[in-house]
Amino acid sequence: MKEEESNDIEEQDDELYEHHKFVAEKGQNPLRVDKYLMNYIEKATRNKIQKAAKSGNIYVNEVAVKSNYKVKAGDVVQVMFEHPPYEFLLTPEDIPLDVVFEDDTLLVVNKPAGMVVHPGHGNYSGTLINALVYHFENLPNNSSDRPGLVHRIDKDTSGLLVVAKTEQAMTHLSKQFFDKSSEREYVAIVWGNVEEDEGTVEGNIGRHPKNRLQNTVYEGEDAEKGKPAVTHFKVLERFGYVTLISCKLETGRTHQIRVHMKYIGHTLFNDERYGGDRILKGTTFTKYKQFVENCFKVLPRQALHAKTLGFVHPQTQKWMSFNTEIPQDMQDCIAKWENYAKNQKEILD
């Protein structure tokens, strides 16, 4: 009887699809699996996770567990369902694209803020890839099975992305990003007065140990928990309590600029995930608080724009460089801070 039950389980497992997989890191204190997954999965609720466990959809070390199982260091935690992850069920959607350049090999797109690059947990439609598979046929998949995608930028970051239209272009462009020979320059507004005119931030980036939706910099003995990351920054304009900067990426880690700037004490303006959506520098006056709130309304996202993108064309072998205007919401916010800084200077004078 037990052998028959075992065979039934194996048959069921053949039909299950992995939706999430995590490996508990060294130093992980015993923690209920439902609480553990709450830290990892965006927009997940404890009730949904407990239901998944009750239905036998949560596995630890390939064994189905209940929600009260205590996760410990080295455990492999998987969430499995009978249907494929929605992000792999790509539905073509007629979403307009701002195409900056296109030929038979590739295209460069200016992504608006608010558009997710590829489908994922909680965002299964309206993404850049949904638009790409509608407008273009037979796009090559990258190593993560994402059609055409060579690199990505965050949902609320605007700016330039290159998309491969052929296998050769995908291989060639991906190698440039891996070899750090591509050029990526961003414009950002950060909290505080960045005193140095220019500088470099180096620090290994990995998942935050407590907030799994954030990344953080790991130093010293913990450096191995992250991957090497290098960001070069330059001050463009100072407004007293915030600074307009440009950032050039030498590496391309998730949230790299957001993490590195917070690490040196200059969190991105209105970056909700990293705590920049509250007043971090300035006065206690009510008028100032109202001014900042108005800036947040004008720019309801992190102040980050992928302005410049450069690479060698996979076919012609010629260097190509593209620039895009800073979007209107960031321009309006910059104008407000420029005016504020000017008025402050007049008062002091």
Coordinates of C-alpha atoms in Angstrom, one line a residue:
M1 CA 0.0 0.0 0.0
K2 CA 2.8 2.4 0.9
E3 CA 4.5 1.7 -2.4
E4 CA 1.3 2.5 -4.3
E5 CA 1.0 5.8 -2.5
S6 CA 4.6 6.6 -3.3
N7 CA 4.0 5.9 -7.0
D8 CA 0.9 8.2 -7.0
I9 CA 3.0 11.0 -5.5
E10 CA 5.7 10.6 -8.1
E11 CA 3.1 10.8 -10.9
Q12 CA 1.7 13.9 -9.4
D13 CA 5.1 15.5 -9.2
D14 CA 5.7 14.9 -12.9
E15 CA 2.8 17.3 -13.5
L16 CA 4.0 20.0 -11.1
Y17 CA 5.7 23.2 -12.3
E18 CA 8.2 25.1 -10.1
H19 CA 7.0 28.7 -9.5
H20 CA 9.5 29.7 -6.8
K21 CA 12.7 28.2 -5.5
F22 CA 14.9 29.5 -2.6
V23 CA 17.9 28.2 -0.8
A24 CA 18.1 29.2 2.8
E25 CA 21.4 31.0 3.5
K26 CA 24.0 30.3 6.1
G27 CA 23.0 31.6 9.4
Q28 CA 19.2 31.2 8.7
N29 CA 17.5 30.8 12.1
P30 CA 14.7 28.3 12.2
L31 CA 11.6 30.1 10.8
R32 CA 8.2 28.8 9.8
V33 CA 8.0 28.2 6.1
D34 CA 5.0 30.5 5.6
K35 CA 6.8 33.4 7.3
Y36 CA 10.0 32.6 5.3
L37 CA 8.1 32.7 2.0
M38 CA 6.4 36.0 3.0
N39 CA 9.9 37.6 3.1
Y40 CA 10.7 36.3 -0.4
I41 CA 7.6 36.5 -2.6
E42 CA 6.4 39.9 -3.6
K43 CA 2.6 40.5 -3.0
A44 CA 2.2 37.2 -1.3
T45 CA -0.1 36.9 1.7
R46 CA 0.3 34.5 4.6
N47 CA -3.2 33.2 3.9
K48 CA -2.4 32.3 0.3
I49 CA 0.9 30.6 1.4
Q50 CA -0.9 28.6 4.1
K51 CA -3.5 27.5 1.5
A52 CA -0.6 26.4 -0.8
A53 CA 0.9 24.4 2.0
K54 CA -2.4 22.8 2.9
S55 CA -2.8 21.8 -0.8
G56 CA 0.7 20.2 -0.7
N57 CA 2.3 22.8 -3.0
I58 CA 5.2 23.8 -0.8
Y59 CA 8.2 21.5 -0.8
V60 CA 11.4 21.6 1.3
N61 CA 14.2 19.4 0.1
E62 CA 11.7 17.8 -2.3
V63 CA 9.3 16.8 0.4
A64 CA 5.8 18.5 0.8
V65 CA 5.6 20.3 4.1
K66 CA 3.0 22.0 6.2
S67 CA 3.0 25.8 6.9
N68 CA 4.5 25.3 10.4
Y69 CA 7.7 23.6 9.0
K70 CA 10.8 25.4 10.3
V71 CA 13.2 26.4 7.5
K72 CA 16.9 26.1 8.4
A73 CA 20.2 26.9 6.7
G74 CA 20.7 24.9 3.5
D75 CA 17.0 24.0 3.0
V76 CA 15.8 24.1 -0.6
V77 CA 12.3 25.6 -0.6
Q78 CA 10.1 25.2 -3.6
V79 CA 6.5 26.4 -4.4
M80 CA 5.0 24.0 -7.0
F81 CA 1.7 24.1 -8.9
E82 CA 0.0 22.0 -11.6
H83 CA 0.1 24.9 -14.1
P84 CA 3.2 26.6 -15.6
P85 CA 4.2 30.0 -14.1
Y86 CA 2.1 32.7 -15.7
E87 CA 5.2 34.5 -16.8
F88 CA 5.9 31.7 -19.3
L89 CA 2.4 31.9 -20.7
L90 CA 3.2 35.0 -22.9
T91 CA 0.1 36.7 -24.4
P92 CA 0.9 39.1 -27.3
E93 CA -0.6 42.5 -26.5
D94 CA -1.0 45.5 -28.8
I95 CA 0.9 47.9 -26.6
P96 CA 2.6 50.8 -28.4
L97 CA 6.3 50.9 -28.2
D98 CA 8.6 54.0 -28.4
V99 CA 11.2 52.6 -30.8
V100 CA 14.3 54.8 -31.0
F101 CA 16.1 52.6 -33.5
E102 CA 15.3 49.5 -35.5
D103 CA 17.0 47.3 -38.1
D104 CA 16.8 43.6 -39.0
T105 CA 19.1 42.7 -36.1
L106 CA 17.9 44.7 -33.1
L107 CA 15.8 47.5 -31.8
V108 CA 16.3 50.2 -29.1
V109 CA 13.2 51.0 -27.1
N110 CA 12.5 53.9 -24.7
K111 CA 10.6 52.3 -21.9
P112 CA 8.2 54.4 -19.9
A113 CA 8.1 54.4 -16.1
G114 CA 5.5 52.0 -14.8
M115 CA 6.0 49.4 -17.5
V116 CA 7.3 46.0 -16.2
V117 CA 10.0 44.6 -18.5
H118 CA 9.0 41.0 -18.3
P119 CA 6.1 39.0 -16.7
G120 CA 6.6 37.9 -13.2
H121 CA 4.7 37.4 -9.9
G122 CA 1.8 39.8 -9.9
N123 CA 2.6 41.3 -13.3
Y124 CA 1.5 38.9 -16.1
S125 CA 0.3 41.4 -18.7
G126 CA 1.1 44.9 -19.9
T127 CA 4.8 44.2 -19.9
L128 CA 7.4 45.1 -22.5
I129 CA 7.7 41.5 -23.5
N130 CA 3.9 41.2 -24.0
A131 CA 4.3 44.1 -26.4
L132 CA 7.4 42.7 -28.1
V133 CA 5.9 39.3 -28.9
Y134 CA 2.9 41.1 -30.5
H135 CA 5.0 43.4 -32.7
F136 CA 7.8 41.0 -33.6
E137 CA 7.8 37.3 -34.5
N138 CA 10.4 34.7 -33.7
L139 CA 12.4 36.7 -31.2
P140 CA 15.3 34.7 -29.8
N141 CA 15.2 33.7 -26.1
N142 CA 17.8 34.7 -23.7
S143 CA 19.2 32.3 -21.1
S144 CA 16.1 32.8 -18.9
D145 CA 13.7 32.1 -21.9
R146 CA 12.8 35.8 -22.2
P147 CA 12.1 36.7 -25.9
G148 CA 14.5 39.4 -27.2
L149 CA 15.6 40.6 -23.8
V150 CA 19.3 41.4 -23.5
H151 CA 19.1 43.3 -20.2
R152 CA 16.4 44.9 -18.1
I153 CA 15.5 48.0 -16.0
D154 CA 13.1 48.3 -13.1
K155 CA 9.4 48.9 -13.5
D156 CA 9.5 52.5 -12.2
T157 CA 12.7 53.3 -14.0
S158 CA 12.3 54.9 -17.4
G159 CA 14.7 54.7 -20.3
L160 CA 16.6 52.8 -23.0
L161 CA 16.8 49.1 -23.6
V162 CA 18.2 47.1 -26.5
V163 CA 16.3 44.1 -27.8
A164 CA 17.8 41.4 -30.0
K165 CA 15.9 40.2 -33.1
T166 CA 18.3 37.4 -34.0
E167 CA 20.2 34.6 -32.2
Q168 CA 23.4 36.1 -33.3
A169 CA 22.5 39.5 -32.0
M170 CA 21.4 38.0 -28.7
T171 CA 24.7 36.2 -28.3
H172 CA 26.8 39.2 -29.3
L173 CA 25.0 41.8 -27.3
S174 CA 24.7 39.6 -24.2
K175 CA 28.5 39.1 -24.3
Q176 CA 29.1 42.9 -24.4
F177 CA 26.9 43.3 -21.3
F178 CA 28.7 40.4 -19.6
D179 CA 32.2 41.8 -20.6
K180 CA 31.2 45.3 -19.3
S181 CA 32.0 46.8 -22.7
S182 CA 28.5 48.3 -23.2
E183 CA 27.8 51.9 -22.1
R184 CA 24.9 52.6 -19.7
E185 CA 24.4 56.0 -18.2
Y186 CA 21.5 57.0 -15.9
V187 CA 20.3 60.3 -14.5
A188 CA 19.0 60.3 -10.9
I189 CA 17.9 62.7 -8.2
V190 CA 19.2 61.6 -4.8
W191 CA 18.6 62.8 -1.2
G192 CA 21.3 64.9 0.3
N193 CA 24.2 67.1 -0.9
V194 CA 26.7 64.8 -2.7
E195 CA 29.9 66.6 -1.8
E196 CA 32.3 65.0 -4.2
D197 CA 32.0 66.1 -7.8
E198 CA 32.5 62.6 -8.9
G199 CA 33.3 59.2 -7.4
T200 CA 33.0 55.4 -7.6
V201 CA 31.0 53.1 -5.4
E202 CA 32.2 49.5 -5.1
G203 CA 30.4 46.9 -3.1
N204 CA 29.1 43.4 -3.5
I205 CA 25.3 43.3 -4.0
G206 CA 23.0 40.5 -2.8
R207 CA 19.6 39.9 -1.3
H208 CA 18.9 41.8 1.9
P209 CA 18.9 39.2 4.8
K210 CA 15.7 40.6 6.4
N211 CA 13.8 42.3 3.5
R212 CA 14.0 39.9 0.5
L213 CA 12.4 42.5 -1.8
Q214 CA 15.5 44.6 -1.3
N215 CA 19.1 44.1 -2.2
T216 CA 22.0 45.4 0.0
V217 CA 25.8 45.8 0.0
Y218 CA 27.8 43.1 1.7
E219 CA 31.3 43.9 3.1
G220 CA 34.2 42.1 4.7
E221 CA 33.6 38.5 5.6
D222 CA 30.1 38.7 4.3
A223 CA 31.2 40.0 0.8
E224 CA 30.8 36.5 -0.7
K225 CA 27.0 36.8 -0.1
G226 CA 26.8 39.3 -2.9
K227 CA 28.2 39.8 -6.4
P228 CA 30.8 42.4 -7.4
A229 CA 29.2 45.7 -8.5
V230 CA 30.7 49.0 -9.6
T231 CA 28.9 52.3 -10.1
H232 CA 30.6 55.6 -11.2
F233 CA 28.7 58.8 -10.4
K234 CA 29.1 62.5 -11.3
V235 CA 27.3 65.5 -9.9
L236 CA 25.3 67.4 -12.5
E237 CA 23.6 70.0 -10.3
R238 CA 23.1 70.6 -6.5
F239 CA 19.9 71.8 -4.9
G240 CA 20.9 71.7 -1.3
Y241 CA 18.8 68.9 0.1
V242 CA 18.9 66.8 -3.1
T243 CA 21.4 66.4 -5.9
L244 CA 21.0 65.6 -9.6
I245 CA 23.6 63.0 -10.6
S246 CA 24.6 60.8 -13.5
C247 CA 25.6 57.2 -12.9
K248 CA 27.6 54.9 -15.3
L249 CA 27.3 51.2 -14.7
E250 CA 30.3 49.0 -14.9
T251 CA 28.2 46.0 -13.8
G252 CA 24.5 45.3 -14.0
R253 CA 23.2 44.0 -10.7
T254 CA 19.5 44.2 -9.7
H255 CA 18.7 47.6 -8.2
Q256 CA 22.4 48.5 -8.5
I257 CA 22.2 52.3 -8.5
R258 CA 19.4 52.3 -5.9
V259 CA 21.4 50.1 -3.6
H260 CA 24.8 51.8 -4.1
M261 CA 23.5 55.3 -3.6
K262 CA 21.7 54.3 -0.4
Y263 CA 24.9 52.6 0.7
I264 CA 26.8 55.9 0.5
G265 CA 23.9 57.8 2.2
H266 CA 22.2 59.2 -0.8
T267 CA 19.0 57.2 -1.3
L268 CA 17.1 57.9 -4.6
F269 CA 14.4 60.5 -4.3
N270 CA 10.9 58.9 -3.9
D271 CA 12.3 55.4 -4.0
E272 CA 9.6 53.7 -2.0
R273 CA 11.3 50.3 -1.7
Y274 CA 14.5 51.8 -0.3
G275 CA 13.0 54.4 2.0
G276 CA 13.4 57.5 -0.3
D277 CA 9.7 58.2 -0.3
R278 CA 10.0 60.2 2.9
I279 CA 11.9 63.3 3.9
L280 CA 15.5 62.3 4.5
K281 CA 17.1 65.7 4.3
G282 CA 15.9 69.2 5.0
T283 CA 14.0 71.4 7.5
T284 CA 11.1 70.6 9.8
F285 CA 9.0 73.5 8.5
T286 CA 5.5 72.7 7.3
K287 CA 6.1 74.6 4.1
Y288 CA 9.1 72.5 3.2
K289 CA 7.2 69.3 4.0
Q290 CA 4.4 70.4 1.7
F291 CA 6.9 71.3 -1.0
V292 CA 8.4 67.8 -0.9
E293 CA 5.0 66.2 -1.0
N294 CA 4.3 68.2 -4.1
C295 CA 7.5 66.9 -5.6
F296 CA 6.4 63.4 -4.8
K297 CA 3.1 64.0 -6.6
V298 CA 4.9 65.4 -9.6
L299 CA 7.3 62.4 -9.7
P300 CA 5.4 59.4 -8.2
R301 CA 8.3 57.0 -8.6
Q302 CA 12.0 56.7 -8.0
A303 CA 13.9 59.5 -9.7
L304 CA 15.9 57.3 -12.1
H305 CA 16.2 57.4 -15.9
A306 CA 18.3 55.2 -18.3
K307 CA 19.4 58.1 -20.5
T308 CA 22.3 56.7 -22.6
L309 CA 22.9 53.3 -24.1
G310 CA 26.0 52.4 -26.2
F311 CA 27.2 49.1 -27.8
V312 CA 28.9 47.6 -30.8
H313 CA 26.4 46.6 -33.5
P314 CA 26.5 42.8 -33.9
Q315 CA 26.6 42.9 -37.7
T316 CA 28.3 46.1 -38.7
Q317 CA 30.8 46.1 -35.7
K318 CA 30.3 49.8 -35.5
W319 CA 29.8 51.6 -32.1
M320 CA 26.3 52.9 -31.7
S321 CA 25.2 55.3 -29.0
F322 CA 21.7 56.4 -28.1
N323 CA 20.4 59.2 -25.9
T324 CA 16.9 60.0 -24.8
E325 CA 15.4 63.1 -23.1
I326 CA 14.8 63.1 -19.4
P327 CA 11.0 62.3 -19.1
Q328 CA 8.6 65.1 -18.2
D329 CA 7.9 63.9 -14.6
M330 CA 11.6 64.1 -13.7
Q331 CA 12.0 67.4 -15.5
D332 CA 9.1 68.9 -13.6
C333 CA 10.6 67.7 -10.3
I334 CA 14.0 69.0 -11.2
A335 CA 12.4 72.4 -12.1
K336 CA 10.7 72.5 -8.6
W337 CA 14.0 71.9 -6.9
E338 CA 15.9 74.4 -9.0
N339 CA 13.3 77.0 -8.1
Y340 CA 13.4 76.0 -4.4
A341 CA 17.3 76.2 -4.3
K342 CA 17.2 79.6 -6.1
N343 CA 14.7 81.0 -3.6
Q344 CA 16.8 79.7 -0.7
K345 CA 19.9 81.4 -2.1
E346 CA 18.0 84.7 -2.5
I347 CA 16.9 84.5 1.2
L348 CA 20.4 83.8 2.4
D349 CA 21.9 86.6 0.2

